[in-house]
Amino acid sequence: DPPTQGCRLGGVAAGSSLVMRYLIPLLIGCAPVAYDPADTGSEAFPDRVLEGSITVANGLEIAALYGYTEITGSLTIEHDVTTVDDLEALYTVGGQLVIQSNRGLVDLDGLRDVVLGSSLKVHDNYELCQSEVDALAARVTAPDYLLTPNLDGC
């Protein structure tokens, strides 16, 4: 069941887990408000919008974005992220999507048919096969792409 208190991000209630109730408010400084079940979208993934840009650098921060359908600014995924599976609900990024310098990231399966307002940049991911990057580029709608070599030959 949804909590009775949550953090309202972009006009949509969020807060279905401890991470959502405590980590996201700490990261972006929003205040708790009453949860309104009428604000939900589909039953599988209620519409959740994060206003502005965000940089995530580890698995806990990626997990905090679980269930979000839109980020109005840019999303940067860098450093110690090993999976993007928690981004499966994400369909819109208003700015650019940057995936860079992740040491243990081996696939991009969590990112589906994302529409970007700006560029897709994927580079210097040491364990990520270039074929995974190319497959992501085929699924994503973006006005510009920068897909410098990641791991070749796999």
PDB file of C-alpha atoms in Angstrom:
ATOM      1  CA  ASP A   1       0.000   0.000   0.000  1.00  0.00           C
ATOM      2  CA  PRO A   2       1.200   3.553  -0.669  1.00  0.00           C
ATOM      3  CA  PRO A   3       2.333   5.575   2.335  1.00  0.00           C
ATOM      4  CA  THR A   4       0.140   8.322   3.708  1.00  0.00           C
ATOM      5  CA  GLN A   5       3.016  10.773   3.407  1.00  0.00           C
ATOM      6  CA  GLY A   6       5.346  11.117   0.434  1.00  0.00           C
ATOM      7  CA  CYS A   7       7.467  13.608  -1.383  1.00  0.00           C
ATOM      8  CA  ARG A   8       5.742  15.462  -4.186  1.00  0.00           C
ATOM      9  CA  LEU A   9       8.125  15.673  -7.116  1.00  0.00           C
ATOM     10  CA  GLY A  10       6.991  17.481 -10.219  1.00  0.00           C
ATOM     11  CA  GLY A  11       3.396  17.524  -9.052  1.00  0.00           C
ATOM     12  CA  VAL A  12       3.223  13.731  -8.666  1.00  0.00           C
ATOM     13  CA  ALA A  13       3.332  11.899  -5.356  1.00  0.00           C
ATOM     14  CA  ALA A  14       6.297   9.657  -4.750  1.00  0.00           C
ATOM     15  CA  GLY A  15       7.378   7.708  -1.730  1.00  0.00           C
ATOM     16  CA  SER A  16       6.428   4.061  -2.034  1.00  0.00           C
ATOM     17  CA  SER A  17       9.609   2.843  -0.337  1.00  0.00           C
ATOM     18  CA  LEU A  18      12.037   3.920   2.342  1.00  0.00           C
ATOM     19  CA  VAL A  19      14.509   4.962  -0.344  1.00  0.00           C
ATOM     20  CA  MET A  20      11.860   7.071  -2.070  1.00  0.00           C
ATOM     21  CA  ARG A  21      10.682   8.619   1.208  1.00  0.00           C
ATOM     22  CA  TYR A  22      14.101   9.487   2.583  1.00  0.00           C
ATOM     23  CA  LEU A  23      16.875   9.409  -0.039  1.00  0.00           C
ATOM     24  CA  ILE A  24      15.263  11.447  -2.829  1.00  0.00           C
ATOM     25  CA  PRO A  25      14.092  14.197  -0.452  1.00  0.00           C
ATOM     26  CA  LEU A  26      17.624  14.392   0.944  1.00  0.00           C
ATOM     27  CA  LEU A  27      19.131  14.563  -2.544  1.00  0.00           C
ATOM     28  CA  ILE A  28      16.818  17.214  -3.932  1.00  0.00           C
ATOM     29  CA  GLY A  29      15.372  18.839  -0.820  1.00  0.00           C
ATOM     30  CA  CYS A  30      11.626  18.448  -1.258  1.00  0.00           C
ATOM     31  CA  ALA A  31       9.160  18.435   1.626  1.00  0.00           C
ATOM     32  CA  PRO A  32       6.688  15.689   2.551  1.00  0.00           C
ATOM     33  CA  VAL A  33       3.073  16.238   1.510  1.00  0.00           C
ATOM     34  CA  ALA A  34      -0.045  14.104   1.684  1.00  0.00           C
ATOM     35  CA  TYR A  35      -0.065  11.216  -0.795  1.00  0.00           C
ATOM     36  CA  ASP A  36      -2.922  11.372  -3.297  1.00  0.00           C
ATOM     37  CA  PRO A  37      -3.745   8.057  -5.008  1.00  0.00           C
ATOM     38  CA  ALA A  38      -5.539  10.025  -7.743  1.00  0.00           C
ATOM     39  CA  ASP A  39      -2.106  11.224  -8.937  1.00  0.00           C
ATOM     40  CA  THR A  40      -1.158   7.780 -10.227  1.00  0.00           C
ATOM     41  CA  GLY A  41      -0.910   6.813 -13.888  1.00  0.00           C
ATOM     42  CA  SER A  42      -0.829   3.165 -14.880  1.00  0.00           C
ATOM     43  CA  GLU A  43      -1.205   0.513 -12.233  1.00  0.00           C
ATOM     44  CA  ALA A  44       2.221  -0.942 -13.034  1.00  0.00           C
ATOM     45  CA  PHE A  45       4.051   2.394 -12.871  1.00  0.00           C
ATOM     46  CA  PRO A  46       2.248   5.447 -11.540  1.00  0.00           C
ATOM     47  CA  ASP A  47       3.369   8.605 -13.343  1.00  0.00           C
ATOM     48  CA  ARG A  48       6.298  10.002 -11.385  1.00  0.00           C
ATOM     49  CA  VAL A  49       8.132  13.068 -12.575  1.00  0.00           C
ATOM     50  CA  LEU A  50      11.430  14.344 -11.227  1.00  0.00           C
ATOM     51  CA  GLU A  51      11.827  18.052 -11.955  1.00  0.00           C
ATOM     52  CA  GLY A  52      15.309  19.152 -12.990  1.00  0.00           C
ATOM     53  CA  SER A  53      18.554  17.298 -13.644  1.00  0.00           C
ATOM     54  CA  ILE A  54      20.159  14.578 -11.544  1.00  0.00           C
ATOM     55  CA  THR A  55      23.494  12.758 -11.414  1.00  0.00           C
ATOM     56  CA  VAL A  56      23.593   9.261  -9.953  1.00  0.00           C
ATOM     57  CA  ALA A  57      26.861   7.584  -9.019  1.00  0.00           C
ATOM     58  CA  ASN A  58      25.946   4.282  -7.336  1.00  0.00           C
ATOM     59  CA  GLY A  59      23.333   1.565  -7.099  1.00  0.00           C
ATOM     60  CA  LEU A  60      21.463   3.135  -4.193  1.00  0.00           C
ATOM     61  CA  GLU A  61      20.928   6.342  -6.142  1.00  0.00           C
ATOM     62  CA  ILE A  62      19.739   4.372  -9.207  1.00  0.00           C
ATOM     63  CA  ALA A  63      17.349   2.408  -6.969  1.00  0.00           C
ATOM     64  CA  ALA A  64      15.908   5.699  -5.711  1.00  0.00           C
ATOM     65  CA  LEU A  65      14.748   6.431  -9.267  1.00  0.00           C
ATOM     66  CA  TYR A  66      12.733   3.205  -9.518  1.00  0.00           C
ATOM     67  CA  GLY A  67       9.271   3.891 -10.914  1.00  0.00           C
ATOM     68  CA  TYR A  68      10.008   7.352 -12.308  1.00  0.00           C
ATOM     69  CA  THR A  69       8.554   7.810 -15.779  1.00  0.00           C
ATOM     70  CA  GLU A  70      10.060  11.228 -16.542  1.00  0.00           C
ATOM     71  CA  ILE A  71      13.026  13.407 -15.621  1.00  0.00           C
ATOM     72  CA  THR A  72      12.504  16.953 -16.906  1.00  0.00           C
ATOM     73  CA  GLY A  73      16.223  17.791 -17.050  1.00  0.00           C
ATOM     74  CA  SER A  74      19.283  15.672 -17.795  1.00  0.00           C
ATOM     75  CA  LEU A  75      20.258  12.316 -16.291  1.00  0.00           C
ATOM     76  CA  THR A  76      23.925  11.489 -15.760  1.00  0.00           C
ATOM     77  CA  ILE A  77      24.880   7.955 -14.700  1.00  0.00           C
ATOM     78  CA  GLU A  78      28.523   7.714 -13.682  1.00  0.00           C
ATOM     79  CA  HIS A  79      31.240   6.035 -11.606  1.00  0.00           C
ATOM     80  CA  ASP A  80      30.023   3.013  -9.624  1.00  0.00           C
ATOM     81  CA  VAL A  81      26.712   2.112 -11.268  1.00  0.00           C
ATOM     82  CA  THR A  82      26.534  -1.594 -12.156  1.00  0.00           C
ATOM     83  CA  THR A  83      22.914  -1.858 -13.344  1.00  0.00           C
ATOM     84  CA  VAL A  84      20.231   0.399 -14.778  1.00  0.00           C
ATOM     85  CA  ASP A  85      17.416  -2.132 -14.287  1.00  0.00           C
ATOM     86  CA  ASP A  86      15.600   0.200 -11.866  1.00  0.00           C
ATOM     87  CA  LEU A  87      15.055   2.676 -14.718  1.00  0.00           C
ATOM     88  CA  GLU A  88      12.639   0.365 -16.550  1.00  0.00           C
ATOM     89  CA  ALA A  89       9.714   2.801 -16.127  1.00  0.00           C
ATOM     90  CA  LEU A  90      11.638   5.799 -17.495  1.00  0.00           C
ATOM     91  CA  TYR A  91      10.272   6.975 -20.836  1.00  0.00           C
ATOM     92  CA  THR A  92      11.255  10.639 -21.035  1.00  0.00           C
ATOM     93  CA  VAL A  93      14.407  12.600 -20.204  1.00  0.00           C
ATOM     94  CA  GLY A  94      13.955  16.266 -21.060  1.00  0.00           C
ATOM     95  CA  GLY A  95      17.680  16.925 -21.427  1.00  0.00           C
ATOM     96  CA  GLN A  96      20.571  14.636 -22.225  1.00  0.00           C
ATOM     97  CA  LEU A  97      21.292  11.120 -21.033  1.00  0.00           C
ATOM     98  CA  VAL A  98      24.960  10.618 -20.152  1.00  0.00           C
ATOM     99  CA  ILE A  99      26.334   7.207 -19.166  1.00  0.00           C
ATOM    100  CA  GLN A 100      30.039   7.518 -18.411  1.00  0.00           C
ATOM    101  CA  SER A 101      32.952   6.000 -16.533  1.00  0.00           C
ATOM    102  CA  ASN A 102      31.075   3.123 -14.900  1.00  0.00           C
ATOM    103  CA  ARG A 103      33.413   0.314 -13.884  1.00  0.00           C
ATOM    104  CA  GLY A 104      30.964  -2.596 -13.551  1.00  0.00           C
ATOM    105  CA  LEU A 105      28.103  -1.764 -15.920  1.00  0.00           C
ATOM    106  CA  VAL A 106      27.665  -4.674 -18.367  1.00  0.00           C
ATOM    107  CA  ASP A 107      24.227  -4.071 -19.916  1.00  0.00           C
ATOM    108  CA  LEU A 108      21.670  -1.348 -20.498  1.00  0.00           C
ATOM    109  CA  ASP A 109      18.556  -3.534 -20.417  1.00  0.00           C
ATOM    110  CA  GLY A 110      16.728  -1.334 -17.912  1.00  0.00           C
ATOM    111  CA  LEU A 111      16.587   1.519 -20.398  1.00  0.00           C
ATOM    112  CA  ARG A 112      13.810   0.842 -22.873  1.00  0.00           C
ATOM    113  CA  ASP A 113      12.317   3.222 -25.439  1.00  0.00           C
ATOM    114  CA  VAL A 114      13.433   6.487 -23.868  1.00  0.00           C
ATOM    115  CA  VAL A 115      12.740   9.790 -25.622  1.00  0.00           C
ATOM    116  CA  LEU A 116      15.451  12.387 -25.001  1.00  0.00           C
ATOM    117  CA  GLY A 117      15.186  16.146 -25.382  1.00  0.00           C
ATOM    118  CA  SER A 118      18.907  16.364 -26.075  1.00  0.00           C
ATOM    119  CA  SER A 119      21.818  14.038 -26.767  1.00  0.00           C
ATOM    120  CA  LEU A 120      22.674  10.485 -25.790  1.00  0.00           C
ATOM    121  CA  LYS A 121      26.293  10.225 -24.629  1.00  0.00           C
ATOM    122  CA  VAL A 122      27.755   6.845 -23.676  1.00  0.00           C
ATOM    123  CA  HIS A 123      31.499   6.607 -23.164  1.00  0.00           C
ATOM    124  CA  ASP A 124      34.313   5.127 -21.074  1.00  0.00           C
ATOM    125  CA  ASN A 125      32.291   2.334 -19.485  1.00  0.00           C
ATOM    126  CA  TYR A 126      34.997  -0.238 -18.925  1.00  0.00           C
ATOM    127  CA  GLU A 127      32.914  -3.449 -18.908  1.00  0.00           C
ATOM    128  CA  LEU A 128      30.118  -2.357 -21.267  1.00  0.00           C
ATOM    129  CA  CYS A 129      30.224  -3.916 -24.723  1.00  0.00           C
ATOM    130  CA  GLN A 130      29.863  -1.509 -27.610  1.00  0.00           C
ATOM    131  CA  SER A 131      27.101  -3.791 -28.957  1.00  0.00           C
ATOM    132  CA  GLU A 132      25.036  -2.918 -25.828  1.00  0.00           C
ATOM    133  CA  VAL A 133      25.577   0.782 -26.543  1.00  0.00           C
ATOM    134  CA  ASP A 134      24.556   0.349 -30.180  1.00  0.00           C
ATOM    135  CA  ALA A 135      21.408  -1.541 -29.109  1.00  0.00           C
ATOM    136  CA  LEU A 136      20.505   1.292 -26.723  1.00  0.00           C
ATOM    137  CA  ALA A 137      21.013   3.855 -29.493  1.00  0.00           C
ATOM    138  CA  ALA A 138      18.574   1.882 -31.658  1.00  0.00           C
ATOM    139  CA  ARG A 139      15.907   1.996 -28.889  1.00  0.00           C
ATOM    140  CA  VAL A 140      16.335   5.652 -27.886  1.00  0.00           C
ATOM    141  CA  THR A 141      14.967   8.694 -29.676  1.00  0.00           C
ATOM    142  CA  ALA A 142      17.461  11.570 -29.467  1.00  0.00           C
ATOM    143  CA  PRO A 143      18.460  14.497 -31.701  1.00  0.00           C
ATOM    144  CA  ASP A 144      22.182  13.737 -31.240  1.00  0.00           C
ATOM    145  CA  TYR A 145      24.373  10.779 -30.301  1.00  0.00           C
ATOM    146  CA  LEU A 146      27.942  10.512 -28.946  1.00  0.00           C
ATOM    147  CA  LEU A 147      28.771   6.827 -28.613  1.00  0.00           C
ATOM    148  CA  THR A 148      32.535   6.705 -28.286  1.00  0.00           C
ATOM    149  CA  PRO A 149      34.003   3.231 -27.983  1.00  0.00           C
ATOM    150  CA  ASN A 150      33.331   1.371 -24.806  1.00  0.00           C
ATOM    151  CA  LEU A 151      34.505  -2.259 -24.572  1.00  0.00           C
ATOM    152  CA  ASP A 152      35.075  -3.699 -28.056  1.00  0.00           C
ATOM    153  CA  GLY A 153      35.249  -7.326 -29.072  1.00  0.00           C
ATOM    154  CA  CYS A 154      32.543  -8.861 -26.924  1.00  0.00           C
TER     155      CYS A 154
END
